[in-house]
């Protein structure tokens, strides 16, 4: 069993003002206490990784941040309290979400999927940029999203999130179930767009996590088991083994 | 079977299909978007019929045609309002509790039927219709009442209007997306609850127009006319696939024609039973319905 | 909803609901049953509440209908209240009880006491077959399938293709084959006692059922069906069991109802009748047997009594637009139902419990 860390959060150590700060986040489901008081900070304009074994509570954390699951605790984005707001207001205040299974609208065309996310005039300009990063989406604009490949759906899900006026992207396992070549493509796109965006990234593929993220958190049984610089974690095989149950960097699926 | 019998049965069956579609399309969208089985939907249909009856018998406009136009307009507005009021007043306070939402629509249905019965009795109320509805035209030797064709035509027009609304407007886009994945629509920063009121209002509107046409089709309106047709509308919704408007239209045609033809050739009631059997078969073989996307 | 969590599915923390502590409820019901049993001997008038004395045939008739509805409501509570199954087809099994019994009485020489068990076996078989089809789907789809099956019977009864059910007119009671004590106005008390016996039997059967191990699985299914599967149990079998028991009880209610109203009427097969049963249960209090029973009694009483009040001219001074609806019992019951659902979700039972609790505190 790992014990909860009470040390300073990475942003505190770096003296950075976090964009997102979460305090004492709890989620219950029936009798199960799934999140047991999560504290985490996400620094602006960089990728923060959320790691942990299956069932540690990573996706639950993202859903709780979005208000898609009933939760208690404090959620502050850019100085604004979000915990009382319904999901759509949280999104309007700047959280965009790329879910684990893409969750593109399969019956809608690519263009309609994107149009759904466009709610302001600036979105038109952002659409151009999305088409630049993912030319595939422009090419397949009138194709039903359900007929896209897994990688293309992932691009659509990312592009959709980029169209929102978001200050924070929550991305859940963007490489899950993708072929290695496609993973490289998606990672390259993520690298490009994360240079100036704040991201909280859930990722099982530690190589990808290390490539993209600076700071990270490890969840275990609904608590924060570790936080710090991702490189420090993944270069310590014993610690990685203990926290994530894998042999070391890059060996996970 | 002689050709004229065939044509007459087909046109009547299609007219019935039109009425089922007007009831079932709203039901299907409401269910697809909100998981609410709206038992009060039959009441929306009935309200349309009574609104038309009231206008046709109590409004002092000499021209029957003009009165009928007013009746249609009043019924449309009444349907829109009752749909919106039911959603805002009774469904929204119970948000998140689907079973209770269904129960309350059942209560509204019971109270509404009894209210109309108390006001207007349970006898069928008939009203004068414009000349054109009483005309008979000759198709392949069959004498077809024009009112049947008008029912079919109006339903088709409303089907295409609804499809266009869903396809070309932002509200329609949100509804289509919400039927597929409500949570994700919210995560995109869209207040999906506003669409709830909208689909109820649209559903009420379509059902109420259906009620006006139904009062002509069935030659009178009774407090239970909506509930009686609602059962077949439910069947249409399930066969067509929950949340799919085109599926609903297709299933309405199948159900309407089956019912007419089998009832005629195999005896009254057998057609209704066949339709129930169709439902059972659909659920066993293809639980998501003909054009339903995601199995629920 | 398709958004899934990676939350631990803690099968270990999921267990069946703990059996509740021994309750005094059965004894209270026995007491109430005794009070009801002696009513035919009480020649006291209750002006306003009933026309004539408690022992008057008219009063006993109303109470008998209320008791049948009480039993019927409890049977439905097994489905919706305890197992979470929203059936819109309960009328089917009640109507099978009504029509099946009457047809046996009319066309065979069987005694009522023999005909009813035969009918109930039939109802049990039908419920098992239709239940296993309907239970292949969950939630609202289940509601629609049950509705469609019930409507099928309604269609048959009304269209009457074999000329046996009397169509829309219904079918008068085959009174030659029933014991003399159930015939005639003078003997209403016997019919009343049968209704009382049915209601009591329904209560004790339901009580035993919901407090058995199976009954606790039903309640677990209601709370979270997937978790029941994680426990290694198959919800289907348990749901079918609840469905069949509830249906057979409804059939028994139908057989008694046939005696009470001395005939079979196609309305008992209609969807409106099922909706009425839902109103009874929710009005009284979902998930509490005594609440459902209370709802059935209240529903039976009001639906029989309100038209009488109207005839007596109670609403006459009201304006027409109010008088019409107020003479419709279903308007008042439906409205009451909607108000209770919105403002007192536990129904009359929870109002009574709350009243009791606040008195207890004082």
mmCIF file with all atom_site columns, N, CA, C and O in Angstrom, chain C residues 90-133:
data_model
loop_
_atom_site.group_PDB
_atom_site.id
_atom_site.type_symbol
_atom_site.label_atom_id
_atom_site.label_alt_id
_atom_site.label_comp_id
_atom_site.label_asym_id
_atom_site.label_entity_id
_atom_site.label_seq_id
_atom_site.pdbx_PDB_ins_code
_atom_site.Cartn_x
_atom_site.Cartn_y
_atom_site.Cartn_z
_atom_site.occupancy
_atom_site.B_iso_or_equiv
_atom_site.pdbx_formal_charge
_atom_site.auth_seq_id
_atom_site.auth_comp_id
_atom_site.auth_asym_id
_atom_site.auth_atom_id
_atom_site.pdbx_PDB_model_num
ATOM 1   N N  . UNK C 1 90  ? -49.924 -4.841  -16.240 1.00 0.00 ? 90  UNK C N  1
ATOM 2   C CA . UNK C 1 90  ? -50.437 -5.644  -15.135 1.00 0.00 ? 90  UNK C CA 1
ATOM 3   C C  . UNK C 1 90  ? -51.899 -5.998  -15.350 1.00 0.00 ? 90  UNK C C  1
ATOM 4   O O  . UNK C 1 90  ? -52.371 -7.029  -14.870 1.00 0.00 ? 90  UNK C O  1
ATOM 5   N N  . UNK C 1 91  ? -52.624 -5.145  -16.064 1.00 0.00 ? 91  UNK C N  1
ATOM 6   C CA . UNK C 1 91  ? -54.045 -5.383  -16.316 1.00 0.00 ? 91  UNK C CA 1
ATOM 7   C C  . UNK C 1 91  ? -54.262 -6.727  -16.999 1.00 0.00 ? 91  UNK C C  1
ATOM 8   O O  . UNK C 1 91  ? -55.286 -7.385  -16.797 1.00 0.00 ? 91  UNK C O  1
ATOM 9   N N  . UNK C 1 92  ? -53.285 -7.151  -17.803 1.00 0.00 ? 92  UNK C N  1
ATOM 10  C CA . UNK C 1 92  ? -53.402 -8.413  -18.523 1.00 0.00 ? 92  UNK C CA 1
ATOM 11  C C  . UNK C 1 92  ? -53.732 -9.559  -17.572 1.00 0.00 ? 92  UNK C C  1
ATOM 12  O O  . UNK C 1 92  ? -54.649 -10.350 -17.810 1.00 0.00 ? 92  UNK C O  1
ATOM 13  N N  . UNK C 1 93  ? -53.010 -9.646  -16.463 1.00 0.00 ? 93  UNK C N  1
ATOM 14  C CA . UNK C 1 93  ? -53.143 -10.799 -15.567 1.00 0.00 ? 93  UNK C CA 1
ATOM 15  C C  . UNK C 1 93  ? -54.405 -10.702 -14.718 1.00 0.00 ? 93  UNK C C  1
ATOM 16  O O  . UNK C 1 93  ? -55.050 -11.699 -14.432 1.00 0.00 ? 93  UNK C O  1
ATOM 17  N N  . UNK C 1 94  ? -54.746 -9.474  -14.362 1.00 0.00 ? 94  UNK C N  1
ATOM 18  C CA . UNK C 1 94  ? -56.006 -9.250  -13.662 1.00 0.00 ? 94  UNK C CA 1
ATOM 19  C C  . UNK C 1 94  ? -57.170 -9.660  -14.572 1.00 0.00 ? 94  UNK C C  1
ATOM 20  O O  . UNK C 1 94  ? -58.068 -10.400 -14.169 1.00 0.00 ? 94  UNK C O  1
ATOM 21  N N  . UNK C 1 95  ? -57.098 -9.209  -15.822 1.00 0.00 ? 95  UNK C N  1
ATOM 22  C CA . UNK C 1 95  ? -58.176 -9.512  -16.769 1.00 0.00 ? 95  UNK C CA 1
ATOM 23  C C  . UNK C 1 95  ? -58.247 -11.009 -17.052 1.00 0.00 ? 95  UNK C C  1
ATOM 24  O O  . UNK C 1 95  ? -59.339 -11.567 -17.200 1.00 0.00 ? 95  UNK C O  1
ATOM 25  N N  . UNK C 1 96  ? -57.086 -11.679 -17.113 1.00 0.00 ? 96  UNK C N  1
ATOM 26  C CA . UNK C 1 96  ? -57.101 -13.136 -17.295 1.00 0.00 ? 96  UNK C CA 1
ATOM 27  C C  . UNK C 1 96  ? -57.846 -13.800 -16.145 1.00 0.00 ? 96  UNK C C  1
ATOM 28  O O  . UNK C 1 96  ? -58.597 -14.749 -16.348 1.00 0.00 ? 96  UNK C O  1
ATOM 29  N N  . UNK C 1 97  ? -57.605 -13.278 -14.920 1.00 0.00 ? 97  UNK C N  1
ATOM 30  C CA . UNK C 1 97  ? -58.321 -13.819 -13.764 1.00 0.00 ? 97  UNK C CA 1
ATOM 31  C C  . UNK C 1 97  ? -59.822 -13.613 -13.896 1.00 0.00 ? 97  UNK C C  1
ATOM 32  O O  . UNK C 1 97  ? -60.624 -14.527 -13.647 1.00 0.00 ? 97  UNK C O  1
ATOM 33  N N  . UNK C 1 98  ? -60.212 -12.409 -14.305 1.00 0.00 ? 98  UNK C N  1
ATOM 34  C CA . UNK C 1 98  ? -61.634 -12.093 -14.427 1.00 0.00 ? 98  UNK C CA 1
ATOM 35  C C  . UNK C 1 98  ? -62.274 -12.946 -15.517 1.00 0.00 ? 98  UNK C C  1
ATOM 36  O O  . UNK C 1 98  ? -63.242 -13.678 -15.271 1.00 0.00 ? 98  UNK C O  1
ATOM 37  N N  . UNK C 1 99  ? -61.728 -12.863 -16.728 1.00 0.00 ? 99  UNK C N  1
ATOM 38  C CA . UNK C 1 99  ? -62.354 -13.535 -17.861 1.00 0.00 ? 99  UNK C CA 1
ATOM 39  C C  . UNK C 1 99  ? -62.184 -15.048 -17.794 1.00 0.00 ? 99  UNK C C  1
ATOM 40  O O  . UNK C 1 99  ? -63.097 -15.809 -18.105 1.00 0.00 ? 99  UNK C O  1
ATOM 41  N N  . UNK C 1 100 ? -60.956 -15.474 -17.403 1.00 0.00 ? 100 UNK C N  1
ATOM 42  C CA . UNK C 1 100 ? -60.702 -16.912 -17.353 1.00 0.00 ? 100 UNK C CA 1
ATOM 43  C C  . UNK C 1 100 ? -61.669 -17.604 -16.407 1.00 0.00 ? 100 UNK C C  1
ATOM 44  O O  . UNK C 1 100 ? -62.302 -18.610 -16.756 1.00 0.00 ? 100 UNK C O  1
ATOM 45  N N  . UNK C 1 101 ? -61.833 -17.051 -15.216 1.00 0.00 ? 101 UNK C N  1
ATOM 46  C CA . UNK C 1 101 ? -62.738 -17.651 -14.249 1.00 0.00 ? 101 UNK C CA 1
ATOM 47  C C  . UNK C 1 101 ? -64.168 -17.654 -14.777 1.00 0.00 ? 101 UNK C C  1
ATOM 48  O O  . UNK C 1 101 ? -64.875 -18.660 -14.711 1.00 0.00 ? 101 UNK C O  1
ATOM 49  N N  . UNK C 1 102 ? -64.561 -16.519 -15.326 1.00 0.00 ? 102 UNK C N  1
ATOM 50  C CA . UNK C 1 102 ? -65.943 -16.414 -15.789 1.00 0.00 ? 102 UNK C CA 1
ATOM 51  C C  . UNK C 1 102 ? -66.223 -17.395 -16.926 1.00 0.00 ? 102 UNK C C  1
ATOM 52  O O  . UNK C 1 102 ? -67.278 -18.029 -16.975 1.00 0.00 ? 102 UNK C O  1
ATOM 53  N N  . UNK C 1 103 ? -65.253 -17.530 -17.812 1.00 0.00 ? 103 UNK C N  1
ATOM 54  C CA . UNK C 1 103 ? -65.465 -18.460 -18.937 1.00 0.00 ? 103 UNK C CA 1
ATOM 55  C C  . UNK C 1 103 ? -65.574 -19.893 -18.439 1.00 0.00 ? 103 UNK C C  1
ATOM 56  O O  . UNK C 1 103 ? -66.411 -20.662 -18.914 1.00 0.00 ? 103 UNK C O  1
ATOM 57  N N  . UNK C 1 104 ? -64.730 -20.253 -17.462 1.00 0.00 ? 104 UNK C N  1
ATOM 58  C CA . UNK C 1 104 ? -64.825 -21.605 -16.917 1.00 0.00 ? 104 UNK C CA 1
ATOM 59  C C  . UNK C 1 104 ? -66.177 -21.821 -16.258 1.00 0.00 ? 104 UNK C C  1
ATOM 60  O O  . UNK C 1 104 ? -66.799 -22.882 -16.395 1.00 0.00 ? 104 UNK C O  1
ATOM 61  N N  . UNK C 1 105 ? -66.644 -20.813 -15.543 1.00 0.00 ? 105 UNK C N  1
ATOM 62  C CA . UNK C 1 105 ? -67.940 -20.944 -14.877 1.00 0.00 ? 105 UNK C CA 1
ATOM 63  C C  . UNK C 1 105 ? -69.067 -21.080 -15.893 1.00 0.00 ? 105 UNK C C  1
ATOM 64  O O  . UNK C 1 105 ? -70.020 -21.842 -15.700 1.00 0.00 ? 105 UNK C O  1
ATOM 65  N N  . UNK C 1 106 ? -68.956 -20.334 -16.982 1.00 0.00 ? 106 UNK C N  1
ATOM 66  C CA . UNK C 1 106 ? -70.036 -20.325 -17.962 1.00 0.00 ? 106 UNK C CA 1
ATOM 67  C C  . UNK C 1 106 ? -70.054 -21.588 -18.810 1.00 0.00 ? 106 UNK C C  1
ATOM 68  O O  . UNK C 1 106 ? -71.104 -22.067 -19.209 1.00 0.00 ? 106 UNK C O  1
ATOM 69  N N  . UNK C 1 107 ? -68.893 -22.117 -19.115 1.00 0.00 ? 107 UNK C N  1
ATOM 70  C CA . UNK C 1 107 ? -68.840 -23.192 -20.109 1.00 0.00 ? 107 UNK C CA 1
ATOM 71  C C  . UNK C 1 107 ? -68.532 -24.564 -19.524 1.00 0.00 ? 107 UNK C C  1
ATOM 72  O O  . UNK C 1 107 ? -68.445 -25.532 -20.245 1.00 0.00 ? 107 UNK C O  1
ATOM 73  N N  . UNK C 1 108 ? -68.269 -24.637 -18.236 1.00 0.00 ? 108 UNK C N  1
ATOM 74  C CA . UNK C 1 108 ? -68.038 -25.950 -17.631 1.00 0.00 ? 108 UNK C CA 1
ATOM 75  C C  . UNK C 1 108 ? -68.902 -26.061 -16.375 1.00 0.00 ? 108 UNK C C  1
ATOM 76  O O  . UNK C 1 108 ? -69.528 -25.088 -15.952 1.00 0.00 ? 108 UNK C O  1
ATOM 77  N N  . UNK C 1 109 ? -68.890 -27.221 -15.789 1.00 0.00 ? 109 UNK C N  1
ATOM 78  C CA . UNK C 1 109 ? -69.658 -27.421 -14.556 1.00 0.00 ? 109 UNK C CA 1
ATOM 79  C C  . UNK C 1 109 ? -68.780 -27.248 -13.329 1.00 0.00 ? 109 UNK C C  1
ATOM 80  O O  . UNK C 1 109 ? -69.165 -27.591 -12.217 1.00 0.00 ? 109 UNK C O  1
ATOM 81  N N  . UNK C 1 110 ? -67.575 -26.731 -13.558 1.00 0.00 ? 110 UNK C N  1
ATOM 82  C CA . UNK C 1 110 ? -66.641 -26.622 -12.440 1.00 0.00 ? 110 UNK C CA 1
ATOM 83  C C  . UNK C 1 110 ? -67.166 -25.675 -11.365 1.00 0.00 ? 110 UNK C C  1
ATOM 84  O O  . UNK C 1 110 ? -67.797 -24.657 -11.651 1.00 0.00 ? 110 UNK C O  1
ATOM 85  N N  . UNK C 1 111 ? -66.906 -26.041 -10.131 1.00 0.00 ? 111 UNK C N  1
ATOM 86  C CA . UNK C 1 111 ? -67.222 -25.188 -8.998  1.00 0.00 ? 111 UNK C CA 1
ATOM 87  C C  . UNK C 1 111 ? -66.244 -24.015 -8.974  1.00 0.00 ? 111 UNK C C  1
ATOM 88  O O  . UNK C 1 111 ? -65.107 -24.152 -9.418  1.00 0.00 ? 111 UNK C O  1
ATOM 89  N N  . UNK C 1 112 ? -66.687 -22.879 -8.447  1.00 0.00 ? 112 UNK C N  1
ATOM 90  C CA . UNK C 1 112 ? -65.821 -21.697 -8.376  1.00 0.00 ? 112 UNK C CA 1
ATOM 91  C C  . UNK C 1 112 ? -64.492 -22.035 -7.715  1.00 0.00 ? 112 UNK C C  1
ATOM 92  O O  . UNK C 1 112 ? -63.420 -21.649 -8.199  1.00 0.00 ? 112 UNK C O  1
ATOM 93  N N  . UNK C 1 113 ? -64.560 -22.802 -6.622  1.00 0.00 ? 113 UNK C N  1
ATOM 94  C CA . UNK C 1 113 ? -63.352 -23.112 -5.854  1.00 0.00 ? 113 UNK C CA 1
ATOM 95  C C  . UNK C 1 113 ? -62.403 -24.010 -6.638  1.00 0.00 ? 113 UNK C C  1
ATOM 96  O O  . UNK C 1 113 ? -61.232 -24.109 -6.303  1.00 0.00 ? 113 UNK C O  1
ATOM 97  N N  . UNK C 1 114 ? -62.900 -24.668 -7.686  1.00 0.00 ? 114 UNK C N  1
ATOM 98  C CA . UNK C 1 114 ? -62.015 -25.476 -8.538  1.00 0.00 ? 114 UNK C CA 1
ATOM 99  C C  . UNK C 1 114 ? -61.535 -24.640 -9.725  1.00 0.00 ? 114 UNK C C  1
ATOM 100 O O  . UNK C 1 114 ? -60.372 -24.722 -10.149 1.00 0.00 ? 114 UNK C O  1
ATOM 101 N N  . UNK C 1 115 ? -62.455 -23.825 -10.228 1.00 0.00 ? 115 UNK C N  1
ATOM 102 C CA . UNK C 1 115 ? -62.131 -23.026 -11.407 1.00 0.00 ? 115 UNK C CA 1
ATOM 103 C C  . UNK C 1 115 ? -60.977 -22.063 -11.118 1.00 0.00 ? 115 UNK C C  1
ATOM 104 O O  . UNK C 1 115 ? -60.052 -21.918 -11.926 1.00 0.00 ? 115 UNK C O  1
ATOM 105 N N  . UNK C 1 116 ? -61.021 -21.423 -9.948  1.00 0.00 ? 116 UNK C N  1
ATOM 106 C CA . UNK C 1 116 ? -60.016 -20.380 -9.658  1.00 0.00 ? 116 UNK C CA 1
ATOM 107 C C  . UNK C 1 116 ? -58.597 -20.952 -9.644  1.00 0.00 ? 116 UNK C C  1
ATOM 108 O O  . UNK C 1 116 ? -57.721 -20.412 -10.335 1.00 0.00 ? 116 UNK C O  1
ATOM 109 N N  . UNK C 1 117 ? -58.340 -22.056 -8.931  1.00 0.00 ? 117 UNK C N  1
ATOM 110 C CA . UNK C 1 117 ? -56.964 -22.583 -8.978  1.00 0.00 ? 117 UNK C CA 1
ATOM 111 C C  . UNK C 1 117 ? -56.523 -22.938 -10.390 1.00 0.00 ? 117 UNK C C  1
ATOM 112 O O  . UNK C 1 117 ? -55.367 -22.692 -10.757 1.00 0.00 ? 117 UNK C O  1
ATOM 113 N N  . UNK C 1 118 ? -57.451 -23.493 -11.183 1.00 0.00 ? 118 UNK C N  1
ATOM 114 C CA . UNK C 1 118 ? -57.093 -23.822 -12.571 1.00 0.00 ? 118 UNK C CA 1
ATOM 115 C C  . UNK C 1 118 ? -56.677 -22.560 -13.325 1.00 0.00 ? 118 UNK C C  1
ATOM 116 O O  . UNK C 1 118 ? -55.665 -22.533 -14.030 1.00 0.00 ? 118 UNK C O  1
ATOM 117 N N  . UNK C 1 119 ? -57.491 -21.504 -13.155 1.00 0.00 ? 119 UNK C N  1
ATOM 118 C CA . UNK C 1 119 ? -57.179 -20.245 -13.835 1.00 0.00 ? 119 UNK C CA 1
ATOM 119 C C  . UNK C 1 119 ? -55.819 -19.723 -13.373 1.00 0.00 ? 119 UNK C C  1
ATOM 120 O O  . UNK C 1 119 ? -55.011 -19.257 -14.183 1.00 0.00 ? 119 UNK C O  1
ATOM 121 N N  . UNK C 1 120 ? -55.569 -19.826 -12.079 1.00 0.00 ? 120 UNK C N  1
ATOM 122 C CA . UNK C 1 120 ? -54.309 -19.278 -11.569 1.00 0.00 ? 120 UNK C CA 1
ATOM 123 C C  . UNK C 1 120 ? -53.114 -20.041 -12.120 1.00 0.00 ? 120 UNK C C  1
ATOM 124 O O  . UNK C 1 120 ? -52.063 -19.446 -12.395 1.00 0.00 ? 120 UNK C O  1
ATOM 125 N N  . UNK C 1 121 ? -53.271 -21.350 -12.302 1.00 0.00 ? 121 UNK C N  1
ATOM 126 C CA . UNK C 1 121 ? -52.178 -22.111 -12.926 1.00 0.00 ? 121 UNK C CA 1
ATOM 127 C C  . UNK C 1 121 ? -51.949 -21.581 -14.351 1.00 0.00 ? 121 UNK C C  1
ATOM 128 O O  . UNK C 1 121 ? -50.822 -21.344 -14.778 1.00 0.00 ? 121 UNK C O  1
ATOM 129 N N  . UNK C 1 122 ? -53.071 -21.367 -15.044 1.00 0.00 ? 122 UNK C N  1
ATOM 130 C CA . UNK C 1 122 ? -52.961 -20.804 -16.396 1.00 0.00 ? 122 UNK C CA 1
ATOM 131 C C  . UNK C 1 122 ? -52.278 -19.444 -16.398 1.00 0.00 ? 122 UNK C C  1
ATOM 132 O O  . UNK C 1 122 ? -51.382 -19.176 -17.207 1.00 0.00 ? 122 UNK C O  1
ATOM 133 N N  . UNK C 1 123 ? -52.698 -18.579 -15.477 1.00 0.00 ? 123 UNK C N  1
ATOM 134 C CA . UNK C 1 123 ? -52.099 -17.247 -15.395 1.00 0.00 ? 123 UNK C CA 1
ATOM 135 C C  . UNK C 1 123 ? -50.592 -17.363 -15.129 1.00 0.00 ? 123 UNK C C  1
ATOM 136 O O  . UNK C 1 123 ? -49.775 -16.666 -15.739 1.00 0.00 ? 123 UNK C O  1
ATOM 137 N N  . UNK C 1 124 ? -50.239 -18.305 -14.250 1.00 0.00 ? 124 UNK C N  1
ATOM 138 C CA . UNK C 1 124 ? -48.823 -18.501 -13.942 1.00 0.00 ? 124 UNK C CA 1
ATOM 139 C C  . UNK C 1 124 ? -48.034 -18.908 -15.177 1.00 0.00 ? 124 UNK C C  1
ATOM 140 O O  . UNK C 1 124 ? -46.935 -18.401 -15.421 1.00 0.00 ? 124 UNK C O  1
ATOM 141 N N  . UNK C 1 125 ? -48.614 -19.773 -15.982 1.00 0.00 ? 125 UNK C N  1
ATOM 142 C CA . UNK C 1 125 ? -47.934 -20.203 -17.202 1.00 0.00 ? 125 UNK C CA 1
ATOM 143 C C  . UNK C 1 125 ? -47.776 -19.035 -18.180 1.00 0.00 ? 125 UNK C C  1
ATOM 144 O O  . UNK C 1 125 ? -46.695 -18.803 -18.723 1.00 0.00 ? 125 UNK C O  1
ATOM 145 N N  . UNK C 1 126 ? -48.883 -18.320 -18.389 1.00 0.00 ? 126 UNK C N  1
ATOM 146 C CA . UNK C 1 126 ? -48.823 -17.177 -19.312 1.00 0.00 ? 126 UNK C CA 1
ATOM 147 C C  . UNK C 1 126 ? -47.775 -16.170 -18.829 1.00 0.00 ? 126 UNK C C  1
ATOM 148 O O  . UNK C 1 126 ? -46.957 -15.669 -19.615 1.00 0.00 ? 126 UNK C O  1
ATOM 149 N N  . UNK C 1 127 ? -47.785 -15.901 -17.526 1.00 0.00 ? 127 UNK C N  1
ATOM 150 C CA . UNK C 1 127 ? -46.840 -14.924 -16.985 1.00 0.00 ? 127 UNK C CA 1
ATOM 151 C C  . UNK C 1 127 ? -45.407 -15.400 -17.175 1.00 0.00 ? 127 UNK C C  1
ATOM 152 O O  . UNK C 1 127 ? -44.508 -14.604 -17.475 1.00 0.00 ? 127 UNK C O  1
ATOM 153 N N  . UNK C 1 128 ? -45.165 -16.688 -17.016 1.00 0.00 ? 128 UNK C N  1
ATOM 154 C CA . UNK C 1 128 ? -43.802 -17.195 -17.180 1.00 0.00 ? 128 UNK C CA 1
ATOM 155 C C  . UNK C 1 128 ? -43.336 -17.021 -18.622 1.00 0.00 ? 128 UNK C C  1
ATOM 156 O O  . UNK C 1 128 ? -42.214 -16.567 -18.868 1.00 0.00 ? 128 UNK C O  1
ATOM 157 N N  . UNK C 1 129 ? -44.238 -17.352 -19.560 1.00 0.00 ? 129 UNK C N  1
ATOM 158 C CA . UNK C 1 129 ? -43.846 -17.241 -20.968 1.00 0.00 ? 129 UNK C CA 1
ATOM 159 C C  . UNK C 1 129 ? -43.660 -15.782 -21.366 1.00 0.00 ? 129 UNK C C  1
ATOM 160 O O  . UNK C 1 129 ? -42.593 -15.371 -21.854 1.00 0.00 ? 129 UNK C O  1
ATOM 161 N N  . UNK C 1 130 ? -44.693 -14.968 -21.132 1.00 0.00 ? 130 UNK C N  1
ATOM 162 C CA . UNK C 1 130 ? -44.601 -13.564 -21.545 1.00 0.00 ? 130 UNK C CA 1
ATOM 163 C C  . UNK C 1 130 ? -43.516 -12.835 -20.757 1.00 0.00 ? 130 UNK C C  1
ATOM 164 O O  . UNK C 1 130 ? -42.800 -11.991 -21.296 1.00 0.00 ? 130 UNK C O  1
ATOM 165 N N  . UNK C 1 131 ? -43.395 -13.185 -19.474 1.00 0.00 ? 131 UNK C N  1
ATOM 166 C CA . UNK C 1 131 ? -42.364 -12.550 -18.651 1.00 0.00 ? 131 UNK C CA 1
ATOM 167 C C  . UNK C 1 131 ? -40.978 -12.859 -19.191 1.00 0.00 ? 131 UNK C C  1
ATOM 168 O O  . UNK C 1 131 ? -40.118 -11.982 -19.249 1.00 0.00 ? 131 UNK C O  1
ATOM 169 N N  . UNK C 1 132 ? -40.757 -14.119 -19.626 1.00 0.00 ? 132 UNK C N  1
ATOM 170 C CA . UNK C 1 132 ? -39.394 -14.406 -20.098 1.00 0.00 ? 132 UNK C CA 1
ATOM 171 C C  . UNK C 1 132 ? -39.085 -13.690 -21.406 1.00 0.00 ? 132 UNK C C  1
ATOM 172 O O  . UNK C 1 132 ? -37.931 -13.405 -21.679 1.00 0.00 ? 132 UNK C O  1
ATOM 173 N N  . UNK C 1 133 ? -40.120 -13.371 -22.187 1.00 0.00 ? 133 UNK C N  1
ATOM 174 C CA . UNK C 1 133 ? -39.851 -12.562 -23.392 1.00 0.00 ? 133 UNK C CA 1
ATOM 175 C C  . UNK C 1 133 ? -39.592 -11.112 -22.987 1.00 0.00 ? 133 UNK C C  1
ATOM 176 O O  . UNK C 1 133 ? -38.587 -10.509 -23.360 1.00 0.00 ? 133 UNK C O  1
#
